[in-house]
Short mmCIF file of C-alpha atoms (C1' of nucleotides) in Angstrom, two decimals:
data_model
loop_
_atom_site.label_atom_id
_atom_site.label_comp_id
_atom_site.label_asym_id
_atom_site.label_seq_id
_atom_site.Cartn_x
_atom_site.Cartn_y
_atom_site.Cartn_z
CA UNK D 1 91.55 55.31 98.09
CA UNK D 2 88.42 53.44 98.49
CA UNK D 3 85.52 54.92 97.40
CA UNK D 4 83.50 56.71 99.43
CA UNK D 5 81.01 54.06 98.92
CA UNK D 6 83.73 51.91 101.40
CA UNK D 7 83.55 54.97 104.00
CA UNK D 8 79.97 54.92 104.49
CA UNK D 9 79.82 51.28 105.21
CA UNK D 10 78.24 50.92 108.68
CA UNK D 11 81.70 50.00 111.21
CA UNK D 12 80.91 46.30 111.17
CA UNK D 13 80.47 45.33 107.98
CA UNK D 14 84.01 47.57 106.97
CA UNK D 15 85.82 45.34 110.08
CA UNK D 16 84.72 42.34 107.78
CA UNK D 17 86.00 43.45 104.79
CA UNK D 18 89.31 44.40 106.19
CA UNK D 19 89.76 41.11 107.72
CA UNK D 20 89.11 39.31 104.84
CA UNK D 21 91.10 41.46 102.62
CA UNK D 22 94.40 41.71 105.24
CA UNK D 23 93.56 37.65 105.48
CA UNK D 24 94.04 37.12 101.70
CA UNK D 25 97.04 39.91 101.46
CA UNK D 26 98.30 37.95 104.58
CA UNK D 27 98.20 34.06 102.53
CA UNK D 28 100.07 35.41 99.24
CA UNK D 29 101.80 38.80 97.85
CA UNK D 30 99.25 41.19 96.47
CA UNK D 31 100.09 39.93 92.58
CA UNK D 32 99.07 36.62 93.45
CA UNK D 33 96.15 37.45 95.23
CA UNK D 34 92.93 37.21 94.44
CA UNK D 35 89.51 39.31 94.31
CA UNK D 36 87.31 36.02 94.84
CA UNK D 37 89.23 34.46 97.83
CA UNK D 38 88.58 38.36 99.61
CA UNK D 39 84.31 38.51 98.19
CA UNK D 40 84.27 35.32 99.16
CA UNK D 41 85.95 35.74 102.97
CA UNK D 42 83.95 38.61 103.43
CA UNK D 43 80.69 37.54 102.25
CA UNK D 44 79.83 39.60 99.81
CA UNK D 45 78.61 39.95 96.20
CA UNK D 46 82.03 40.79 92.98
CA UNK D 47 80.18 43.87 92.31
CA UNK D 48 80.36 44.88 95.71
CA UNK D 49 83.80 45.18 95.92
CA UNK D 50 83.98 46.89 93.01
CA UNK D 51 81.59 49.60 94.86
CA UNK D 52 84.44 50.23 98.07
CA UNK D 53 87.80 49.72 95.89
CA UNK D 54 88.97 50.90 92.35
CA UNK D 55 90.80 47.27 92.39
CA UNK D 56 93.02 44.83 94.77
CA UNK D 57 95.99 47.25 94.51
CA UNK D 58 93.27 49.72 95.92
CA UNK D 59 92.53 47.09 98.96
CA UNK D 60 95.86 46.78 99.64
CA UNK D 61 97.25 49.60 99.42
CA UNK D 62 94.94 51.03 101.74
CA UNK D 63 95.64 48.38 104.61
CA UNK D 64 99.06 49.16 104.27
CA UNK D 65 98.49 53.34 104.96
CA UNK D 66 96.76 51.54 107.79
CA UNK D 67 99.31 50.08 109.12
CA UNK D 68 102.15 52.51 108.32
CA UNK D 69 100.03 55.19 109.97
CA UNK D 70 100.45 53.15 113.47
CA UNK D 71 104.41 52.45 113.04
CA UNK D 72 104.59 56.49 111.79
CA UNK D 73 102.88 57.09 115.54
CA UNK D 74 104.71 54.25 117.56
CA UNK D 75 108.23 55.28 115.55
CA UNK D 76 107.75 59.50 116.19
CA UNK D 77 107.22 57.97 120.24
CA UNK D 78 110.25 55.86 120.55
CA UNK D 79 112.14 59.27 119.29
CA UNK D 80 110.63 61.22 121.31
CA UNK D 81 111.49 58.82 124.23
CA UNK D 82 115.37 58.38 123.13
CA UNK D 83 115.63 62.29 122.71
CA UNK D 84 116.07 62.82 118.93
CA UNK D 85 118.70 59.20 119.30
CA UNK D 86 118.55 57.84 116.02
CA UNK D 87 120.44 54.95 116.00
CA UNK D 88 118.99 53.98 119.26
CA UNK D 89 115.40 54.10 117.75
CA UNK D 90 115.65 52.42 115.26
CA UNK D 91 117.10 49.85 116.90
CA UNK D 92 114.01 49.65 119.41
CA UNK D 93 111.90 50.33 115.99
CA UNK D 94 113.69 47.79 114.32
CA UNK D 95 112.91 44.79 116.99
CA UNK D 96 109.03 46.07 117.67
CA UNK D 97 108.30 45.90 113.30
CA UNK D 98 109.74 42.65 113.65
CA UNK D 99 108.24 40.81 116.59
CA UNK D 100 104.39 41.44 115.69
CA UNK D 101 102.88 38.61 115.67
CA UNK D 102 99.61 39.78 114.21
CA UNK D 103 101.35 41.12 110.99
CA UNK D 104 103.94 38.54 110.46
CA UNK D 105 102.32 37.45 107.23
CA UNK D 106 101.06 40.11 105.72
CA UNK D 107 104.65 42.36 106.83
CA UNK D 108 106.64 39.09 105.33
CA UNK D 109 104.71 39.18 101.71
CA UNK D 110 104.67 43.09 101.43
CA UNK D 111 108.43 42.92 102.59
CA UNK D 112 109.44 40.66 99.78
CA UNK D 113 107.45 41.61 96.78
CA UNK D 114 109.20 45.22 98.16
CA UNK D 115 108.36 47.43 94.43
CA UNK D 116 109.11 50.45 94.59
CA UNK D 117 105.77 51.61 94.94
CA UNK D 118 105.07 49.68 98.33
CA UNK D 119 108.03 50.95 99.64
CA UNK D 120 107.02 54.28 98.94
CA UNK D 121 104.23 53.76 100.79
CA UNK D 122 105.85 52.30 103.65
CA UNK D 123 108.52 54.72 103.71
CA UNK D 124 106.19 57.03 105.65
CA UNK D 125 106.16 55.63 108.81
CA UNK D 126 109.56 56.47 109.51
CA UNK D 127 111.28 58.32 106.64
CA UNK D 128 110.78 60.04 103.34
CA UNK D 129 111.85 59.97 99.75
CA UNK D 130 111.76 63.37 99.47
CA UNK D 131 112.41 66.50 101.29
CA UNK D 132 109.04 67.52 101.84
CA UNK D 133 107.29 68.05 105.12
CA UNK D 134 107.60 64.97 106.34
CA UNK D 135 111.05 64.56 106.41
CA UNK D 136 111.26 68.46 108.11
CA UNK D 137 108.88 67.09 110.60
CA UNK D 138 111.40 64.00 111.61
CA UNK D 139 114.73 66.39 111.24
CA UNK D 140 113.22 67.95 113.98
CA UNK D 141 113.32 65.41 116.45
CA UNK D 142 116.05 64.46 115.60
CA UNK D 143 119.05 65.26 118.08
CA UNK D 144 121.95 66.27 115.01
CA UNK D 145 124.41 66.46 117.23
CA UNK D 146 125.01 63.56 117.57
CA UNK D 147 125.77 62.51 113.89
CA UNK D 148 128.36 63.68 112.14
CA UNK D 149 126.38 65.81 109.40
CA UNK D 150 126.59 69.78 108.39
CA UNK D 151 123.36 70.55 107.28
CA UNK D 152 120.45 68.94 107.09
CA UNK D 153 121.14 68.35 103.52
CA UNK D 154 123.95 65.68 104.78
CA UNK D 155 120.86 64.89 107.67
CA UNK D 156 118.59 64.24 104.25
CA UNK D 157 121.23 61.22 102.74
CA UNK D 158 122.20 59.65 106.74
CA UNK D 159 118.39 59.14 106.88
CA UNK D 160 118.18 57.73 103.42
CA UNK D 161 121.02 55.44 103.97
CA UNK D 162 119.63 54.05 107.38
CA UNK D 163 116.27 53.71 105.93
CA UNK D 164 117.92 51.18 102.99
CA UNK D 165 119.93 48.91 105.29
CA UNK D 166 117.16 49.06 107.79
CA UNK D 167 114.86 48.15 104.57
CA UNK D 168 117.21 45.36 103.45
CA UNK D 169 117.36 43.98 106.97
CA UNK D 170 114.05 43.90 107.73
CA UNK D 171 113.97 41.69 104.02
CA UNK D 172 116.60 39.47 105.14
CA UNK D 173 114.81 39.01 108.55
CA UNK D 174 111.93 37.57 106.54
CA UNK D 175 113.56 35.61 103.79
CA UNK D 176 116.01 34.11 105.70
CA UNK D 177 113.41 33.28 108.18
CA UNK D 178 115.41 34.98 111.11
CA UNK D 179 114.58 34.27 114.79
CA UNK D 180 114.32 37.78 116.18
CA UNK D 181 117.64 37.59 118.26
CA UNK D 182 119.93 36.42 115.33
CA UNK D 183 117.86 39.32 113.31
CA UNK D 184 118.56 41.51 115.63
CA UNK D 185 122.30 40.95 116.42
CA UNK D 186 122.69 41.31 112.30
CA UNK D 187 120.72 44.34 112.61
CA UNK D 188 123.04 45.56 115.32
CA UNK D 189 125.99 45.23 113.91
CA UNK D 190 125.25 46.82 110.52
CA UNK D 191 124.24 49.76 112.80
CA UNK D 192 127.50 50.24 114.31
CA UNK D 193 129.50 49.77 111.55
CA UNK D 194 127.16 52.31 110.20
CA UNK D 195 128.13 55.22 112.63
CA UNK D 196 131.53 54.40 112.95
CA UNK D 197 132.18 54.29 109.51
CA UNK D 198 133.55 51.73 107.06
CA UNK D 199 136.22 53.37 105.82
CA UNK D 200 139.63 52.82 108.09
CA UNK D 201 141.42 56.30 108.09
CA UNK D 202 144.60 55.84 107.09
CA UNK D 203 147.24 57.39 109.43
CA UNK D 204 149.60 60.29 108.45
CA UNK D 205 152.77 59.23 107.37
CA UNK D 206 155.38 59.57 109.22
CA UNK J 1 115.85 27.70 83.67
CA UNK J 2 114.38 27.85 80.09
CA UNK J 3 114.52 23.89 79.45
CA UNK J 4 116.87 22.13 77.05
CA UNK J 5 114.30 22.90 73.94
CA UNK J 6 114.97 26.71 74.24
CA UNK J 7 119.34 25.36 74.45
CA UNK J 8 118.69 22.94 71.24
CA UNK J 9 117.17 25.88 68.80
CA UNK J 10 119.51 27.07 66.27
CA UNK J 11 121.24 30.10 67.94
CA UNK J 12 119.15 32.47 65.12
CA UNK J 13 115.66 31.72 66.52
CA UNK J 14 117.71 31.58 69.98
CA UNK J 15 118.32 35.47 69.55
CA UNK J 16 114.76 36.20 67.88
CA UNK J 17 112.67 34.72 70.79
CA UNK J 18 115.38 36.69 73.44
CA UNK J 19 115.07 39.70 71.43
CA UNK J 20 111.26 39.31 72.12
CA UNK J 21 111.33 38.67 75.48
CA UNK J 22 113.80 41.86 76.42
CA UNK J 23 111.51 44.04 74.15
CA UNK J 24 108.29 42.99 76.17
CA UNK J 25 110.26 43.33 79.82
CA UNK J 26 111.55 46.59 78.80
CA UNK J 27 107.94 48.10 78.02
CA UNK J 28 106.23 46.67 81.46
CA UNK J 29 107.28 45.24 84.74
CA UNK J 30 107.41 41.29 84.83
CA UNK J 31 103.98 40.93 86.11
CA UNK J 32 102.44 43.26 83.53
CA UNK J 33 104.16 41.39 80.33
CA UNK J 34 102.15 39.26 78.33
CA UNK J 35 104.01 35.96 76.96
CA UNK J 36 101.28 37.08 73.96
CA UNK J 37 103.28 40.44 72.84
CA UNK J 38 106.23 38.09 73.51
CA UNK J 39 105.21 35.24 71.06
CA UNK J 40 103.76 37.82 68.58
CA UNK J 41 107.12 39.43 67.88
CA UNK J 42 109.47 36.56 67.79
CA UNK J 43 106.65 35.14 65.56
CA UNK J 44 106.31 31.38 67.03
CA UNK J 45 102.56 29.41 68.22
CA UNK J 46 101.61 30.11 72.00
CA UNK J 47 102.65 26.37 72.44
CA UNK J 48 106.28 26.80 71.34
CA UNK J 49 106.77 29.04 74.39
CA UNK J 50 105.71 26.55 76.65
CA UNK J 51 107.95 23.91 75.13
CA UNK J 52 111.25 26.86 75.46
CA UNK J 53 109.97 28.00 78.97
CA UNK J 54 108.52 27.08 82.11
CA UNK J 55 106.68 30.19 81.95
CA UNK J 56 107.12 33.87 82.21
CA UNK J 57 109.01 34.21 84.93
CA UNK J 58 112.08 31.20 83.91
CA UNK J 59 112.08 33.73 80.41
CA UNK J 60 112.54 36.88 82.95
CA UNK J 61 114.86 35.48 85.23
CA UNK J 62 116.98 33.87 82.23
CA UNK J 63 117.53 37.20 80.32
CA UNK J 64 118.07 38.80 84.03
CA UNK J 65 120.74 36.66 85.12
CA UNK J 66 122.89 36.95 81.39
CA UNK J 67 122.76 40.37 81.93
CA UNK J 68 123.95 40.22 85.97
CA UNK J 69 126.84 38.11 84.78
CA UNK J 70 127.91 40.88 82.41
CA UNK J 71 127.40 43.30 85.26
CA UNK J 72 129.40 40.92 87.72
CA UNK J 73 132.36 40.38 84.88
CA UNK J 74 132.42 44.24 84.94
CA UNK J 75 132.66 44.58 87.98
CA UNK J 76 135.34 42.29 88.61
CA UNK J 77 137.34 43.60 86.17
CA UNK J 78 137.04 47.69 87.75
CA UNK J 79 137.72 46.30 91.32
CA UNK J 80 140.76 44.23 90.49
CA UNK J 81 141.60 47.62 88.36
CA UNK J 82 141.59 49.93 91.48
CA UNK J 83 143.73 47.40 93.59
CA UNK J 84 140.74 46.29 95.25
CA UNK J 85 139.21 49.54 96.38
CA UNK J 86 135.47 48.89 97.19
CA UNK J 87 134.37 52.27 97.39
CA UNK J 88 135.96 53.36 94.41
CA UNK J 89 135.15 50.58 92.06
CA UNK J 90 131.36 51.18 93.17
CA UNK J 91 131.03 54.77 92.20
CA UNK J 92 132.88 53.78 88.83
CA UNK J 93 130.34 50.86 88.54
CA UNK J 94 127.25 52.75 89.53
CA UNK J 95 128.36 54.84 86.27
CA UNK J 96 128.48 52.28 84.44
CA UNK J 97 124.72 50.83 84.92
CA UNK J 98 122.94 53.81 84.74
CA UNK J 99 124.66 54.65 81.53
CA UNK J 100 123.26 51.55 80.44
CA UNK J 101 121.33 52.91 76.83
CA UNK J 102 120.78 49.48 75.63
CA UNK J 103 119.17 48.25 79.15
CA UNK J 104 118.06 50.87 80.28
CA UNK J 105 114.04 50.08 80.13
CA UNK J 106 114.26 46.46 81.41
CA UNK J 107 116.60 47.91 84.35
CA UNK J 108 114.06 50.65 85.19
CA UNK J 109 111.19 47.96 85.11
CA UNK J 110 113.60 45.74 86.71
CA UNK J 111 114.46 47.65 90.31
CA UNK J 112 111.32 49.41 90.64
CA UNK J 113 109.61 45.96 90.81
CA UNK J 114 112.48 44.24 92.77
CA UNK J 115 111.30 41.54 94.99
CA UNK J 116 113.39 39.51 96.89
CA UNK J 117 113.40 36.98 94.32
CA UNK J 118 115.08 39.02 91.33
CA UNK J 119 117.36 41.39 94.13
CA UNK J 120 119.12 38.07 94.78
CA UNK J 121 119.65 37.47 91.36
CA UNK J 122 120.27 40.34 90.78
CA UNK J 123 122.60 40.66 94.07
CA UNK J 124 124.95 38.09 92.30
CA UNK J 125 127.00 41.09 90.35
CA UNK J 126 128.71 42.49 92.90
CA UNK J 127 127.77 40.69 96.02
CA UNK J 128 125.87 38.07 97.80
CA UNK J 129 123.41 37.15 100.15
CA UNK J 130 124.68 34.53 102.67
CA UNK J 131 128.57 34.06 102.96
CA UNK J 132 128.92 31.30 100.18
CA UNK J 133 132.08 30.92 98.13
CA UNK J 134 130.96 34.08 96.28
CA UNK J 135 131.48 36.02 98.57
CA UNK J 136 134.87 34.23 99.23
CA UNK J 137 135.70 35.40 95.89
CA UNK J 138 134.95 38.39 96.08
CA UNK J 139 136.36 39.03 99.77
CA UNK J 140 140.15 37.75 98.38
CA UNK J 141 139.89 41.14 95.35
CA UNK J 142 138.93 43.29 98.44
CA UNK J 143 141.69 45.29 99.89
CA UNK J 144 140.34 45.40 103.76
CA UNK J 145 143.31 47.29 104.70
CA UNK J 146 141.07 49.84 103.64
CA UNK J 147 138.19 49.15 105.80
CA UNK J 148 137.61 49.97 109.48
CA UNK J 149 136.76 46.12 109.67
CA UNK J 150 137.39 43.66 112.30
CA UNK J 151 136.77 40.29 110.48
CA UNK J 152 135.86 38.48 107.55
CA UNK J 153 132.93 38.48 109.56
CA UNK J 154 132.14 42.21 109.67
CA UNK J 155 133.40 42.66 105.92
CA UNK J 156 130.16 40.49 105.30
CA UNK J 157 128.62 42.86 106.69
CA UNK J 158 130.01 46.32 104.98
CA UNK J 159 129.57 44.72 101.12
CA UNK J 160 125.28 44.37 102.84
CA UNK J 161 125.11 47.39 103.92
CA UNK J 162 126.86 48.88 100.31
CA UNK J 163 124.85 46.86 98.77
CA UNK J 164 121.47 47.59 100.12
CA UNK J 165 122.01 51.78 100.06
CA UNK J 166 123.33 51.16 96.15
CA UNK J 167 120.69 49.38 95.70
CA UNK J 168 118.45 52.50 97.03
CA UNK J 169 120.40 54.60 94.64
CA UNK J 170 119.87 52.40 91.44
CA UNK J 171 115.75 52.56 92.32
CA UNK J 172 115.89 56.54 93.03
CA UNK J 173 117.40 57.03 90.04
CA UNK J 174 115.07 55.27 87.81
CA UNK J 175 111.69 56.86 90.06
CA UNK J 176 112.59 59.94 89.48
CA UNK J 177 114.25 59.52 86.23
CA UNK J 178 117.02 61.43 87.51
CA UNK J 179 120.32 63.24 85.12
CA UNK J 180 122.83 60.56 85.55
CA UNK J 181 125.43 63.28 87.00
CA UNK J 182 122.73 64.43 89.93
CA UNK J 183 122.72 60.61 90.54
CA UNK J 184 126.32 60.52 90.76
CA UNK J 185 126.06 63.23 93.16
CA UNK J 186 123.72 62.11 95.75
CA UNK J 187 125.42 58.21 95.21
CA UNK J 188 129.28 60.10 96.06
CA UNK J 189 127.49 62.05 98.93
CA UNK J 190 126.06 58.53 100.36
CA UNK J 191 129.18 56.51 99.99
CA UNK J 192 131.45 59.37 101.49
CA UNK J 193 128.77 59.33 104.46
CA UNK J 194 129.17 55.57 104.51
CA UNK J 195 133.36 56.32 104.43
CA UNK J 196 133.06 58.39 106.96
CA UNK J 197 130.85 57.21 109.26
CA UNK J 198 127.14 58.08 110.28
CA UNK J 199 127.50 59.04 114.08
CA UNK J 200 129.42 61.55 115.42
CA UNK J 201 132.34 60.54 118.38
CA UNK J 202 131.00 62.81 121.76
CA UNK J 203 134.59 63.46 123.27
CA UNK J 204 135.52 62.19 126.08
CA UNK J 205 134.74 65.14 129.51
CA UNK J 206 137.59 66.17 130.34
"C1'" DT N 1 110.62 2.72 54.30
"C1'" DT N 2 110.29 2.21 58.73
"C1'" DG N 3 110.16 3.48 63.24
"C1'" DA N 4 111.64 6.44 67.26
"C1'" DC N 5 112.27 10.78 69.35
"C1'" DA N 6 112.06 15.50 69.27
"C1'" DT N 7 109.54 19.21 68.59
"C1'" DA N 8 105.98 22.55 66.51
"C1'" DT N 9 101.07 23.84 67.19
"C1'" DG N 10 96.58 25.83 68.01
"C1'" DA N 11 92.39 24.52 69.87
"C1'" DC N 12 90.93 24.50 74.53
"C1'" DA N 13 90.02 24.41 80.01
"C1'" DT N 14 90.32 26.63 83.19
"C1'" DA N 15 90.71 31.12 85.97
"C1'" DG N 16 90.41 35.71 86.84
"C1'" DT N 17 89.24 41.00 85.67
"C1'" DG N 18 86.46 44.68 85.37
"C1'" DT N 19 81.64 46.25 83.80
"C1'" DC N 20 77.23 46.71 83.61
"C1'" DA N 21 71.97 46.36 83.70
"C1'" DT N 22 68.72 45.81 86.86
"C1'" DT N 23 66.99 45.55 91.12
"C1'" DT N 24 66.64 46.46 96.03
"C1'" DA N 25 66.88 49.70 99.99
"C1'" DG N 26 66.33 53.83 102.55
"C1'" DA N 27 65.70 58.82 102.70
"C1'" DA N 28 63.12 62.21 101.22
"C1'" DT N 29 59.02 64.78 100.12
"C1'" DA N 30 54.49 64.94 98.77
"C1'" DT O 1 51.25 56.81 103.62
"C1'" DA O 2 51.63 56.84 98.57
"C1'" DT O 3 55.89 58.43 95.94
"C1'" DT O 4 59.33 59.88 94.15
"C1'" DC O 5 64.57 60.21 94.55
"C1'" DT O 6 69.19 58.68 95.32
"C1'" DA O 7 72.43 55.43 96.70
"C1'" DA O 8 73.90 51.13 96.99
"C1'" DA O 9 73.68 45.88 96.12
"C1'" DT O 10 73.90 41.79 92.77
"C1'" DG O 11 75.42 39.00 89.59
"C1'" DA O 12 75.74 37.55 85.05
"C1'" DC O 13 79.20 38.56 81.42
"C1'" DA O 14 82.53 40.62 78.19
"C1'" DC O 15 87.23 39.84 77.97
"C1'" DT O 16 91.74 38.50 78.58
"C1'" DA O 17 95.93 35.98 79.70
"C1'" DT O 18 97.62 31.31 81.17
"C1'" DG O 19 99.01 27.08 80.79
"C1'" DT O 20 97.85 21.76 78.66
"C1'" DC O 21 96.96 19.19 75.83
"C1'" DA O 22 95.71 16.29 71.55
"C1'" DT O 23 97.80 15.96 67.64
"C1'" DA O 24 100.93 16.91 63.38
"C1'" DT O 25 105.59 17.26 61.71
"C1'" DG O 26 110.38 16.48 61.10
"C1'" DT O 27 114.65 14.51 61.31
"C1'" DC O 28 116.97 10.47 61.77
"C1'" DA O 29 118.95 5.51 62.19
"C1'" DA O 30 118.41 1.00 61.36
#
DNA sequence: TTGACATATGACATAGTGTCATTTAGAATA
DNA sequence: TATTCTAAATGACACTATGTCATATGTCAA
């Protein structure tokens, strides 16, 4: 988390800083980002940066968190509108994220360098790593009658699976610079495979 | 790829270097690894390191590639023994990887910092990002009659899905330091869900 | 013995991080 | 208004790490 000093800043200076950081993290991934570029862009001295943030990562995760909050909001909205149909929701959500123009490069750099820590932060937008309050909240919005599950425990794993496949689809889209419709096509195929199951039931021999 | 100079090295010096690099990459992930530690451990001067490798990454990906080759070999062996049953194979393979003691920390650091580039390298052990020769080879070994697919294209996506879920399970195991049996349990649940499908067929209304 | 080539070496230039002593600003108090 | 106190700003600096390069060393063939 940024330091109190950052939050005490006048709104416009805060904006300037956020903008500068976002610009740098859109240019290159976290590890290649340079504080020098951020402060040059924001027009602040080096020492100030460290008044506001612990370090580079602190600034990055602050931005990522902000973005994630927005995504979570969108996600819940779509889920509600779709009466808890998780697959319909994922498909709509997927399209929205890959279509975001403003955050395109930030997202690209983030997805292509998705360490576990980044993934954990990001995940909060539409699922959860652990069975916690966040999971319970999502769970309550999902229409479980549509799913092939026995109990809450299986729901947890279902969401994990959907999240894993969705992440990979994001990465694929950004890594191979797929056009939106192509990425959507692949994603739809995968979601359908997930729905119907990958295994063929061997018919009982007569 | 390491430079020719590296491959020209006498076997024991090569071994020393590999061992030193592996030790460092087991201690910390790629980005935190320091060349200073590697050369200190290997007892070579700084300049020599750059005679052998382009940079830190070069050394890391060399090691990762070597490990991946072994994994691929194991994977194909298991797949053959299981007559092309991809699910049985994944489950056996998963257990073997998470049980590896020798490479435990190297794998842990790798999985918890799985950038797209690392993932691509790693994937080669049991699947492929793109539909290339590697995919064709795997494809030929897989018993497709067990799978709920229409054509080779769907097979490609099935493998992508299985790979995505398996990766996430690896990450989970290492991130949360799960005991082997617990990780296996979760993985089995997920593989079963994948097999049977996540969606419940709504019975035709009478 | 000499020349040509491959390899080894460590000092150095460069770049980036995080700290800290000092300065400045602004609010609170007398 | 003058004084004091605290939060914030600042940039020089110490430190760490990378990658390069001029020079030294070793090896083999002619």
